CSV table of C-alpha atoms in Angstrom, one decimal:
chain,number,residue,atom,x,y,z
A,1314,MET,CA,-31.8,-17.6,25.3
A,1315,LYS,CA,-34.5,-19.9,23.5
A,1316,ASN,CA,-33.0,-22.8,22.0
A,1317,SER,CA,-29.7,-21.5,21.9
A,1318,ALA,CA,-26.5,-23.6,23.0
A,1319,PHE,CA,-22.5,-24.6,22.3
A,1320,SER,CA,-21.5,-27.8,22.2
A,1321,ALA,CA,-17.7,-28.3,22.4
A,1322,ARG,CA,-16.2,-31.8,22.6
A,1323,PHE,CA,-12.9,-31.0,22.4
A,1324,LEU,CA,-12.2,-26.6,23.6
A,1325,THR,CA,-9.4,-24.7,25.1
A,1326,CYS,CA,-8.8,-21.1,25.5
A,1327,GLY,CA,-4.7,-20.9,27.2
A,1328,THR,CA,-5.9,-21.5,30.3
A,1329,PHE,CA,-9.2,-21.1,30.0
A,1330,CYS,CA,-11.6,-24.3,29.0
A,1331,LEU,CA,-15.5,-24.5,28.3
A,1332,ALA,CA,-17.1,-27.3,29.3
A,1333,VAL,CA,-18.9,-30.1,27.2
A,1334,LEU,CA,-22.2,-28.7,27.1
A,1335,ILE,CA,-22.7,-25.1,27.9
A,1336,ALA,CA,-25.9,-22.9,27.8
A,1337,LEU,CA,-25.3,-19.5,26.3
A,1338,SER,CA,-27.1,-16.1,26.4
A,1339,ALA,CA,-27.6,-14.0,23.5
A,1340,VAL,CA,-23.8,-13.0,23.7
A,1341,SER,CA,-20.8,-15.4,24.8
A,1342,GLU,CA,-17.3,-13.8,25.3
A,1343,LEU,CA,-13.9,-15.9,25.4
A,1344,ARG,CA,-11.3,-13.6,27.0
A,1345,ALA,CA,-7.5,-15.6,26.9
A,1346,GLN,CA,-4.7,-15.9,25.1
A,1347,ALA,CA,-6.2,-18.0,22.8
A,1348,VAL,CA,-8.7,-20.2,21.6
A,1349,VAL,CA,-8.1,-23.9,20.0
A,1350,ILE,CA,-10.8,-25.5,18.8
A,1351,SER,CA,-10.0,-29.7,18.2
A,1352,GLY,CA,-13.5,-31.1,17.8
A,1353,GLU,CA,-16.9,-30.4,16.8
A,1354,VAL,CA,-18.7,-27.3,17.9
A,1355,TYR,CA,-22.4,-26.7,17.7
A,1356,LEU,CA,-23.6,-23.0,18.1
A,1357,ASN,CA,-27.4,-22.3,17.2
A,1358,ASP,CA,-28.8,-18.9,16.9
A,1359,ALA,CA,-26.3,-17.4,19.2
A,1360,MET,CA,-22.9,-15.3,19.6
A,1361,ILE,CA,-19.7,-16.0,21.1
A,1362,ASN,CA,-17.4,-13.0,20.6
A,1363,VAL,CA,-14.0,-13.7,20.3
A,1364,ASN,CA,-12.8,-10.5,22.4
A,1365,ASN,CA,-8.7,-9.9,21.5
A,1366,MET,CA,-7.5,-13.6,21.0
A,1367,ASP,CA,-6.1,-15.9,18.6
A,1368,THR,CA,-8.0,-18.6,17.0
A,1369,ARG,CA,-6.6,-21.4,16.2
A,1370,ILE,CA,-8.5,-24.6,14.2
A,1371,ASN,CA,-7.0,-28.2,14.5
A,1372,PRO,CA,-7.6,-30.8,11.9
A,1373,GLY,CA,-11.1,-32.8,13.3
A,1374,ALA,CA,-12.8,-29.1,14.1
A,1375,GLU,CA,-16.0,-29.0,12.6
A,1376,PHE,CA,-18.4,-26.3,12.6
A,1377,SER,CA,-22.4,-26.6,12.6
A,1378,GLY,CA,-25.6,-24.0,13.9
A,1379,ASP,CA,-26.2,-20.9,12.1
A,1380,GLY,CA,-24.5,-18.9,14.8
A,1381,THR,CA,-22.1,-15.9,14.8
A,1382,TRP,CA,-18.1,-15.7,15.6
A,1383,LYS,CA,-17.8,-12.6,16.8
A,1384,PHE,CA,-13.6,-11.5,16.2
A,1385,SER,CA,-13.2,-8.3,18.5
A,1386,GLY,CA,-10.9,-6.2,20.1
A,1387,ASN,CA,-8.1,-3.6,19.7
A,1388,THR,CA,-5.1,-6.4,19.1
A,1389,GLU,CA,-4.3,-7.9,16.0
A,1390,SER,CA,-6.0,-11.3,15.9
A,1391,VAL,CA,-4.4,-14.4,14.5
A,1392,PHE,CA,-6.1,-17.0,12.7
A,1393,GLN,CA,-4.7,-20.4,11.9
A,1394,ASN,CA,-6.7,-23.1,10.0
A,1395,PHE,CA,-4.7,-26.9,10.1
A,1396,ALA,CA,-8.4,-28.1,9.4
A,1397,GLY,CA,-9.2,-28.0,5.9
A,1398,ALA,CA,-12.6,-27.2,4.4
A,1399,ASP,CA,-14.7,-28.6,6.6
A,1400,ALA,CA,-14.2,-25.9,9.7
A,1401,ALA,CA,-16.2,-23.8,7.8
A,1402,PHE,CA,-17.6,-20.7,9.6
A,1403,HIS,CA,-21.6,-20.1,9.4
A,1404,HIS,CA,-21.4,-16.3,10.1
A,1405,VAL,CA,-18.3,-14.4,11.0
A,1406,MET,CA,-18.2,-10.2,12.2
A,1407,LEU,CA,-15.0,-8.4,12.4
A,1408,ARG,CA,-15.4,-5.9,15.1
A,1409,ASN,CA,-11.3,-5.1,15.5
A,1410,SER,CA,-9.6,-2.1,15.6
A,1411,GLN,CA,-6.1,-3.9,14.8
A,1412,GLY,CA,-8.2,-6.1,12.3
A,1413,MET,CA,-7.4,-10.0,11.7
A,1414,ARG,CA,-4.4,-11.9,10.0
A,1415,LEU,CA,-4.8,-15.3,8.3
A,1416,GLU,CA,-1.4,-16.9,8.9
A,1417,GLU,CA,-1.8,-20.6,8.4
A,1418,GLY,CA,-4.5,-22.1,6.1
A,1419,ASP,CA,-8.0,-20.3,4.6
A,1420,LEU,CA,-10.9,-18.6,6.6
A,1421,PHE,CA,-14.4,-21.1,5.7
A,1422,VAL,CA,-17.5,-18.7,5.6
A,1423,ASN,CA,-20.7,-20.7,4.7
A,1424,GLY,CA,-23.4,-17.3,5.7
A,1425,ASN,CA,-23.0,-14.0,6.5
A,1426,PHE,CA,-19.5,-12.0,6.7
A,1427,ASP,CA,-20.2,-8.7,7.9
A,1428,PHE,CA,-17.4,-6.5,7.7
A,1429,SER,CA,-17.8,-4.1,11.4
A,1430,PHE,CA,-14.6,-2.7,11.4
A,1431,GLY,CA,-11.0,-3.8,11.2
A,1432,VAL,CA,-9.0,-4.7,8.3
A,1433,LEU,CA,-8.7,-9.0,7.0
A,1434,ARG,CA,-5.3,-9.4,5.7
A,1435,THR,CA,-4.9,-13.0,4.0
A,1436,HIS,CA,-1.8,-12.6,2.9
A,1437,ALA,CA,-0.6,-16.1,1.6
A,1438,HIS,CA,-4.0,-17.6,2.2
A,1439,ARG,CA,-7.7,-16.5,1.7
A,1440,LEU,CA,-10.9,-15.9,2.7
A,1441,VAL,CA,-13.5,-18.1,1.2
A,1442,PHE,CA,-17.3,-17.5,0.3
A,1443,GLY,CA,-19.5,-20.8,0.0
A,1444,PRO,CA,-21.8,-21.1,-2.6
A,1445,GLU,CA,-25.0,-19.5,-0.3
A,1446,SER,CA,-22.3,-16.9,1.1
A,1447,SER,CA,-22.5,-13.0,1.4
A,1448,ALA,CA,-20.4,-10.0,2.6
A,1449,SER,CA,-21.9,-7.0,4.3
A,1450,GLY,CA,-20.8,-3.6,5.4
A,1451,ALA,CA,-17.0,-3.1,3.9
A,1452,ARG,CA,-15.9,0.4,3.5
A,1453,ASN,CA,-12.8,1.8,3.4
A,1454,LEU,CA,-12.3,1.5,7.4
A,1455,SER,CA,-13.0,-2.6,7.4
A,1456,TYR,CA,-12.2,-5.1,4.4
A,1457,ALA,CA,-10.2,-8.0,3.0
A,1458,GLU,CA,-7.0,-7.1,1.9
A,1459,GLY,CA,-5.2,-10.4,-0.4
A,1460,ASN,CA,-6.6,-13.2,-2.1
A,1461,VAL,CA,-11.3,-13.5,-1.5
A,1462,ALA,CA,-12.3,-16.7,-3.6
A,1463,LYS,CA,-16.1,-17.2,-4.4
A,1464,GLU,CA,-17.7,-20.4,-5.1
A,1465,GLY,CA,-20.9,-21.4,-6.2
A,1466,GLY,CA,-20.6,-19.2,-9.8
A,1467,LYS,CA,-23.5,-16.8,-8.4
A,1468,ASP,CA,-22.9,-13.2,-8.6
A,1469,PHE,CA,-20.5,-11.8,-6.3
A,1470,VAL,CA,-19.0,-8.6,-5.2
A,1471,PHE,CA,-15.6,-9.4,-3.6
A,1472,PRO,CA,-14.6,-7.0,0.0
A,1473,VAL,CA,-11.1,-6.9,-1.4
A,1474,GLY,CA,-8.9,-2.9,-0.9
A,1475,GLU,CA,-5.8,-2.2,0.7
A,1476,SER,CA,-4.2,0.9,1.8
A,1477,GLY,CA,-6.9,2.4,3.5
A,1478,MET,CA,-9.6,2.5,0.5
A,1479,TYR,CA,-12.5,-0.3,0.0
A,1480,LEU,CA,-12.7,-1.1,-4.3
A,1481,PRO,CA,-14.6,-4.2,-5.0
A,1482,VAL,CA,-14.6,-6.2,-8.8
A,1483,GLU,CA,-18.0,-7.5,-9.0
A,1484,ILE,CA,-18.8,-10.7,-11.0
A,1485,PHE,CA,-22.3,-11.2,-12.3
A,1486,ASP,CA,-24.1,-12.8,-15.3
A,1487,LEU,CA,-22.3,-16.0,-14.5
A,1488,SER,CA,-23.0,-18.9,-16.9
A,1489,ASP,CA,-21.9,-21.8,-14.7
A,1490,GLU,CA,-23.0,-22.3,-11.4
A,1491,HIS,CA,-19.9,-24.3,-10.3
A,1492,SER,CA,-17.1,-21.9,-11.1
A,1493,VAL,CA,-15.1,-20.9,-7.9
A,1494,TYR,CA,-13.6,-17.3,-9.1
A,1495,GLU,CA,-10.7,-15.2,-6.6
A,1496,ALA,CA,-10.1,-11.7,-6.4
A,1497,SER,CA,-7.5,-9.0,-4.9
A,1498,TYR,CA,-7.2,-5.4,-5.5
A,1499,HIS,CA,-4.1,-3.6,-5.6
A,1500,ALA,CA,-3.3,-0.3,-4.7
A,1501,GLU,CA,-0.4,0.5,-7.1
A,1502,ALA,CA,0.6,0.4,-10.7
A,1503,HIS,CA,0.7,-2.8,-12.6
A,1504,PRO,CA,3.6,-4.9,-12.7
A,1505,ASP,CA,4.3,-4.8,-16.5
A,1506,PRO,CA,7.9,-3.3,-17.4
A,1507,GLU,CA,6.1,-1.3,-20.5
A,1508,GLY,CA,3.8,0.8,-18.7
A,1509,PRO,CA,1.8,3.2,-19.0
A,1510,TRP,CA,-0.7,1.9,-21.0
A,1511,TYR,CA,-1.6,3.1,-24.7
A,1512,ASP,CA,-3.9,1.9,-27.6
A,1513,GLY,CA,-3.1,4.3,-30.2
A,1514,ASN,CA,-2.6,7.0,-27.9
A,1515,ASN,CA,-6.4,7.0,-27.7
A,1516,TRP,CA,-7.2,5.4,-23.6
A,1517,PRO,CA,-5.0,5.3,-21.0
A,1518,VAL,CA,-4.8,2.6,-18.7
A,1519,SER,CA,-4.8,3.5,-14.9
A,1520,THR,CA,-1.3,3.3,-13.5
A,1521,CYS,CA,-3.0,3.8,-10.3
A,1522,ASP,CA,-4.5,0.2,-9.4
A,1523,TYR,CA,-5.2,-2.9,-10.7
A,1524,TRP,CA,-7.6,-6.3,-9.4
A,1525,SER,CA,-6.9,-9.4,-10.5
A,1526,LEU,CA,-9.4,-11.7,-10.8
A,1527,TYR,CA,-9.2,-15.2,-12.2
A,1528,ARG,CA,-11.6,-18.6,-12.3
A,1529,THR,CA,-9.5,-21.2,-10.6
A,1530,SER,CA,-12.5,-24.3,-11.0
A,1531,GLY,CA,-15.2,-24.7,-13.5
A,1532,GLY,CA,-15.6,-22.9,-17.0
A,1533,GLY,CA,-18.4,-20.5,-18.4
A,1534,GLU,CA,-18.2,-16.9,-18.5
A,1535,ALA,CA,-19.1,-13.6,-16.3
A,1536,ALA,CA,-19.3,-10.2,-16.5
A,1537,VAL,CA,-17.1,-7.5,-14.6
A,1538,ARG,CA,-17.7,-4.8,-13.1
A,1539,LEU,CA,-14.9,-2.2,-11.0
A,1540,GLY,CA,-14.8,1.0,-9.4
A,1541,TRP,CA,-12.8,3.9,-8.7
A,1542,GLY,CA,-15.1,5.3,-5.4
A,1543,SER,CA,-13.2,7.5,-3.2
A,1544,ASN,CA,-9.6,6.5,-4.7
A,1545,PRO,CA,-8.0,9.8,-4.6
A,1546,CYS,CA,-5.2,8.5,-7.1
A,1547,THR,CA,-8.4,8.5,-9.6
A,1548,GLU,CA,-10.1,11.2,-11.1
A,1549,VAL,CA,-12.9,10.9,-12.7
A,1550,ASN,CA,-14.4,13.8,-15.1
A,1551,ASP,CA,-16.9,12.4,-17.0
A,1552,PRO,CA,-18.0,9.0,-15.6
A,1553,GLN,CA,-19.1,8.3,-19.6
A,1554,TYR,CA,-16.1,7.8,-21.0
A,1555,MET,CA,-15.0,5.3,-18.2
A,1556,ARG,CA,-14.2,1.5,-19.7
A,1557,VAL,CA,-12.7,-1.8,-18.0
A,1558,ALA,CA,-9.0,-2.6,-19.5
A,1559,ARG,CA,-7.5,-6.3,-19.4
A,1560,TYR,CA,-4.7,-7.8,-19.3
A,1561,ALA,CA,-3.6,-10.6,-21.5
A,1562,ALA,CA,-0.3,-11.8,-23.8
A,1563,GLY,CA,1.7,-9.1,-22.6
A,1564,GLU,CA,-0.9,-6.5,-24.2
A,1565,TRP,CA,-4.0,-4.4,-22.3
A,1566,GLU,CA,-7.3,-4.8,-24.2
A,1567,LEU,CA,-10.3,-2.6,-24.1
A,1568,LEU,CA,-13.4,-4.8,-23.4
A,1569,ALA,CA,-16.6,-3.9,-24.4
A,1570,SER,CA,-17.9,-2.0,-21.2
A,1571,GLU,CA,-20.2,0.8,-19.9
A,1572,PRO,CA,-20.5,2.9,-17.0
A,1573,ASP,CA,-23.2,2.2,-14.4
A,1574,ASN,CA,-24.8,5.5,-14.4
A,1575,SER,CA,-27.3,4.5,-11.1
A,1576,THR,CA,-24.1,5.6,-9.5
A,1577,GLY,CA,-21.4,7.1,-11.5
A,1578,GLU,CA,-18.7,5.4,-9.8
A,1579,THR,CA,-18.8,1.6,-11.4
A,1580,VAL,CA,-17.7,0.3,-14.5
A,1581,GLY,CA,-19.1,-2.8,-15.9
A,1582,THR,CA,-18.3,-5.1,-19.1
A,1583,THR,CA,-21.5,-5.2,-21.5
A,1584,GLY,CA,-21.0,-8.6,-22.0
A,1585,GLU,CA,-19.8,-12.1,-20.6
A,1586,THR,CA,-15.7,-12.9,-20.7
A,1587,GLY,CA,-14.5,-16.4,-20.6
A,1588,MET,CA,-10.6,-14.8,-20.0
A,1589,PHE,CA,-9.3,-13.7,-16.8
A,1590,GLY,CA,-6.6,-12.4,-14.9
A,1591,ASP,CA,-5.5,-8.7,-14.6
A,1592,PHE,CA,-8.1,-6.0,-14.6
A,1593,ALA,CA,-7.8,-1.9,-14.7
A,1594,LEU,CA,-9.9,1.2,-15.1
A,1595,ALA,CA,-9.3,3.1,-18.6
A,1596,SER,CA,-11.0,6.3,-20.6
A,1597,ILE,CA,-12.2,6.4,-24.2
A,1598,GLY,CA,-11.5,10.1,-24.4
A,1599,SER,CA,-8.3,12.1,-25.0
A,1600,GLY,CA,-8.1,14.8,-21.4
A,1601,ILE,CA,-11.4,13.8,-20.5
A,1602,ASN,CA,-10.4,11.5,-17.5
A,1603,VAL,CA,-7.0,12.2,-15.4
A,1604,LEU,CA,-6.6,8.9,-13.8
A,1605,PRO,CA,-3.4,8.9,-12.0
A,1606,ILE,CA,-0.3,10.8,-11.3
A,1607,THR,CA,1.9,9.5,-14.1
A,1608,LEU,CA,5.4,9.5,-13.7
A,1609,ILE,CA,7.4,8.6,-17.0
A,1610,GLU,CA,10.7,8.3,-15.1
A,1611,PHE,CA,13.0,8.6,-12.8
A,1612,THR,CA,16.9,8.5,-11.9
A,1613,ALA,CA,19.8,9.0,-9.7
A,1614,GLU,CA,23.1,9.3,-10.7
A,1615,ALA,CA,26.5,10.5,-9.3
A,1616,SER,CA,27.7,13.6,-10.7
A,1617,ASP,CA,30.8,14.3,-9.1
A,1618,ALA,CA,32.9,12.3,-6.2
A,1619,TYR,CA,30.5,14.5,-4.0
A,1620,ALA,CA,27.2,14.8,-5.1
A,1621,VAL,CA,24.1,12.2,-6.7
A,1622,ARG,CA,21.3,14.0,-8.9
A,1623,THR,CA,18.1,12.7,-9.3
A,1624,ALA,CA,16.0,14.3,-11.8
A,1625,TRP,CA,12.3,12.9,-12.7
A,1626,SER,CA,9.3,13.7,-15.4
A,1627,THR,CA,5.5,13.4,-15.1
A,1628,ALA,CA,2.9,12.6,-18.4
A,1629,SER,CA,0.2,13.9,-15.6
A,1630,GLU,CA,-0.3,15.4,-12.2
A,1631,VAL,CA,-4.0,15.6,-10.5
A,1632,ASN,CA,-3.9,17.0,-7.1
A,1633,ASN,CA,-0.1,16.7,-6.6
A,1634,ASP,CA,1.3,18.8,-3.5
A,1635,TYR,CA,5.2,18.2,-3.5
A,1636,PHE,CA,7.6,15.1,-4.1
A,1637,THR,CA,10.2,14.3,-1.6
A,1638,VAL,CA,13.9,12.3,-2.8
A,1639,GLU,CA,14.0,9.7,-0.1
A,1640,ARG,CA,17.7,8.0,0.4
A,1641,SER,CA,17.9,3.9,1.7
A,1642,VAL,CA,21.5,2.0,2.4
A,1643,ASP,CA,19.2,-1.2,2.0
A,1644,ALA,CA,16.1,-0.2,0.2
A,1645,GLN,CA,14.7,-1.0,3.9
A,1646,THR,CA,14.6,2.1,5.4
A,1647,TRP,CA,14.3,5.4,4.0
A,1648,THR,CA,15.3,8.9,5.3
A,1649,GLY,CA,13.9,11.8,3.4
A,1650,VAL,CA,17.2,14.0,1.6
A,1651,GLY,CA,15.7,16.8,0.0
A,1652,THR,CA,11.2,18.2,-1.0
A,1653,THR,CA,10.4,19.6,-4.7
A,1654,GLY,CA,6.8,21.3,-4.8
A,1655,GLY,CA,4.5,19.6,-7.5
A,1656,ALA,CA,2.5,21.0,-10.1
A,1657,GLY,CA,-0.8,21.0,-8.5
A,1658,ASN,CA,-2.6,19.6,-11.7
A,1659,SER,CA,-1.6,19.3,-15.1
A,1660,ASN,CA,-1.4,17.6,-18.8
A,1661,THR,CA,1.7,18.6,-19.8
A,1662,ARG,CA,5.3,16.6,-19.1
A,1663,LYS,CA,6.5,18.6,-16.1
A,1664,ASN,CA,10.7,17.8,-15.6
A,1665,TYR,CA,11.8,18.1,-11.8
A,1666,SER,CA,15.3,17.4,-10.4
A,1667,PHE,CA,17.4,17.2,-7.1
A,1668,THR,CA,20.9,16.9,-5.8
A,1669,ASP,CA,21.4,15.5,-2.5
A,1670,ARG,CA,25.3,17.6,-1.7
A,1671,ALA,CA,25.9,15.2,1.2
A,1672,PRO,CA,26.1,11.6,-0.4
A,1673,LEU,CA,26.5,8.1,1.8
A,1674,SER,CA,30.0,6.2,0.2
A,1675,GLY,CA,29.5,3.2,-1.6
A,1676,LYS,CA,26.1,2.1,-2.6
A,1677,ALA,CA,22.9,3.6,-1.9
A,1678,TYR,CA,19.5,3.4,-2.4
A,1679,TYR,CA,17.3,6.7,-4.2
A,1680,ARG,CA,14.2,6.4,-4.7
A,1681,LEU,CA,10.5,9.1,-5.1
A,1682,ARG,CA,7.7,10.3,-2.9
A,1683,GLN,CA,5.0,11.9,-4.3
A,1684,THR,CA,2.3,13.7,-1.9
A,1685,ASP,CA,-1.4,14.6,-2.9
A,1686,PHE,CA,-2.3,17.7,-0.6
A,1687,ASP,CA,-4.8,15.5,1.1
A,1688,GLY,CA,-1.4,13.1,2.4
A,1689,THR,CA,-1.9,10.3,0.2
A,1690,THR,CA,1.7,9.1,-0.9
A,1691,THR,CA,3.0,6.7,-3.5
A,1692,VAL,CA,6.6,5.8,-4.0
A,1693,SER,CA,8.1,5.4,-7.2
A,1694,ASP,CA,11.0,1.6,-7.6
A,1695,PRO,CA,14.0,2.6,-5.6
A,1696,VAL,CA,17.1,3.2,-8.3
A,1697,ALA,CA,20.7,2.2,-6.5
A,1698,VAL,CA,23.9,4.4,-7.1
A,1699,VAL,CA,28.1,3.7,-6.2
A,1700,MET,CA,29.9,6.9,-5.3
A,1701,PRO,CA,33.0,6.9,-7.4
A,1702,GLU,CA,36.0,5.2,-4.9
A,1703,THR,CA,38.1,8.8,-3.4
A,1704,ALA,CA,40.7,8.9,-1.5
A,1705,ALA,CA,39.8,9.4,2.5
A,1706,PRO,CA,39.9,13.5,3.1
A,1707,ASP,CA,42.6,14.9,5.6
A,1708,PHE,CA,40.3,16.4,7.3
A,1709,VAL,CA,36.9,16.1,9.1
A,1710,LEU,CA,33.9,18.2,9.8
A,1711,LYS,CA,32.2,18.3,13.4
A,1712,ASN,CA,30.4,20.1,15.7
A,1713,VAL,CA,28.5,22.5,13.6
A,1714,ARG,CA,26.4,24.9,15.7
A,1715,SER,CA,24.9,28.8,15.0
A,1716,GLU,CA,26.0,31.0,17.5
A,1717,ASP,CA,26.3,35.0,17.5
A,1718,GLY,CA,24.3,34.7,13.9
A,1719,ARG,CA,27.2,33.2,12.5
A,1720,ILE,CA,27.5,29.0,11.6
A,1721,ARG,CA,30.6,27.6,13.6
A,1722,PHE,CA,32.3,24.3,13.3
A,1723,ASP,CA,35.0,22.3,13.6
A,1724,PHE,CA,37.2,20.1,11.9
A,1725,THR,CA,40.3,18.4,12.0
A,1726,PRO,CA,44.0,19.5,10.7
A,1727,ALA,CA,44.2,19.9,6.9
A,1728,GLU,CA,46.9,22.1,4.2
A,1729,GLY,CA,45.8,25.1,2.1
A,1730,MET,CA,42.2,26.7,1.1
A,1731,LEU,CA,39.1,24.9,2.4
A,1732,ARG,CA,35.9,25.6,0.6
A,1733,VAL,CA,33.1,26.4,2.9
A,1734,GLU,CA,29.6,26.0,1.9
A,1735,VAL,CA,25.7,25.5,2.6
A,1736,PHE,CA,22.9,24.1,0.9
A,1737,ASP,CA,19.2,23.9,2.0
A,1738,LEU,CA,17.1,20.6,1.8
A,1739,LEU,CA,16.5,21.5,-2.1
A,1740,GLY,CA,20.2,21.5,-3.2
A,1741,LYS,CA,20.1,25.1,-3.7
A,1742,ARG,CA,23.5,26.5,-1.9
A,1743,ALA,CA,22.6,29.5,0.5
A,1744,ALA,CA,26.3,30.3,1.5
A,1745,ALA,CA,29.9,30.3,0.5
A,1746,ALA,CA,33.8,31.5,1.8
A,1747,THR,CA,37.0,30.0,2.2
A,1748,THR,CA,39.1,29.4,5.1
A,1749,GLU,CA,42.4,28.5,5.8
A,1750,GLY,CA,43.4,24.7,6.7
A,1751,SER,CA,44.4,24.6,10.1
A,1752,ALA,CA,43.4,22.5,13.2
A,1753,GLY,CA,40.2,24.4,15.2
A,1754,SER,CA,37.3,26.0,14.0
A,1755,ALA,CA,35.9,28.7,11.3
A,1756,ALA,CA,32.8,31.3,11.0
A,1757,LEU,CA,30.7,31.9,8.5
A,1758,PRO,CA,28.5,34.8,8.8
A,1759,HIS,CA,24.6,34.0,7.7
A,1760,GLN,CA,21.4,35.5,7.0
A,1761,LEU,CA,19.3,32.2,7.4
A,1762,PRO,CA,15.9,31.6,7.9
A,1763,ARG,CA,15.5,28.8,10.6
A,1764,GLY,CA,15.4,25.4,9.2
A,1765,VAL,CA,17.7,22.4,7.8
A,1766,TYR,CA,20.9,22.6,5.9
A,1767,ILE,CA,23.8,20.8,4.8
A,1768,LEU,CA,27.5,22.7,5.5
A,1769,ARG,CA,30.4,21.0,3.2
A,1770,ILE,CA,34.4,21.9,3.5
A,1771,SER,CA,36.3,20.8,0.6
A,1772,ARG,CA,39.3,20.6,-1.3
A,1773,GLY,CA,39.2,19.6,-5.0
A,1774,SER,CA,37.6,17.0,-5.3
A,1775,LEU,CA,38.0,15.6,-1.1
A,1776,SER,CA,35.1,17.0,1.0
A,1777,SER,CA,33.1,16.0,4.1
A,1778,ALA,CA,29.1,17.0,4.6
A,1779,VAL,CA,26.9,17.3,7.9
A,1780,LYS,CA,23.8,18.3,8.5
A,1781,PHE,CA,22.7,20.8,10.7
A,1782,PHE,CA,20.0,23.0,12.0
A,1783,LEU,CA,19.6,26.4,12.5
């Protein structure tokens, strides 16, 4: 390619090395384990395709020229920047099906960042756009998850998103050209412990998601624009009632704002603000826009020595298919223990409950997962439950199976009569009987459909239970 050159004073790529001066074609491709850059790199009017490689920028590295660095492949690209602001790329293209992760330092761009495919995960670091830089191509398949900064105090759409959704926030009508702003999107309810939030019960603020937007340097003011796009958690029936809300001093404030009639999916403030923080969508017409599925409460407590009762209530539901009660021993790994159908769409309070008939001994955690008709899910905060101390049963239930139209099971010796019960995963008792406690086996006739059940044998406050399949 005419006038295309790449010069590297120090450049290594695992076992792959480049010479001091190499003439490039329109696209040159690097393939190795990692590319490590320690010197000056000049890339003009050309593209380097860093395919399935990690990248490390060492102190002293510098980039010049107007070329493009393309990070591609099908394994996550890890980026480490130990050089600082001098190592700023011009154009960057992300086209990696597994995305890119910032493991150390910020990624600086002075030209255009093309979100062609894949998610850039910044974690504790930032994607930083220079004063004249821009972003393009962002959508649900490609965006920045985490912190994005913009230098230069010019209008800018932050290409942020999370959980497979691109939900940008825009700043415009800036009054100071030297300001630096930083933004991120959060696909969850705001952490305010008093939520959901209302002002005179007239304008609900979304408990579905929010944006963090801060001015980290400089002064002046800016207008703010939010969008709801394709977020399935947000149903907007009439955009004219949508507003922008800002969280400050422990409460939400409704800002003077109006929807963008040209798109019907964004709402912006009508004036500039000099105060920044967390922003969220709001609606001023009662019953006009149902934003999230609003969970009022979720509780879990031991109802007796061998059962945990969970209960929850919703204030509103939109496209709600069903709920799943999940259980964990460490609040990290979760298992579903029961499901309950949702109301679909509702603007009135709905109450639900589920009883876990085979709880874990000692301390366990419960949470609620809500699933929409399109498969989108959200989860509640976990609740800890400690089962009361009981004497160990002198019998153990084991080897549950279905044979000849009967539920057969074995148990260790026990004295007296034993209660035998079968529950479905909703906690409803499906069959019951009594049997004499003795060494050996027993059987319970049934006409139950195929599925997953819980069999429990008990005597007084002592019990033994197992999950089985028919």
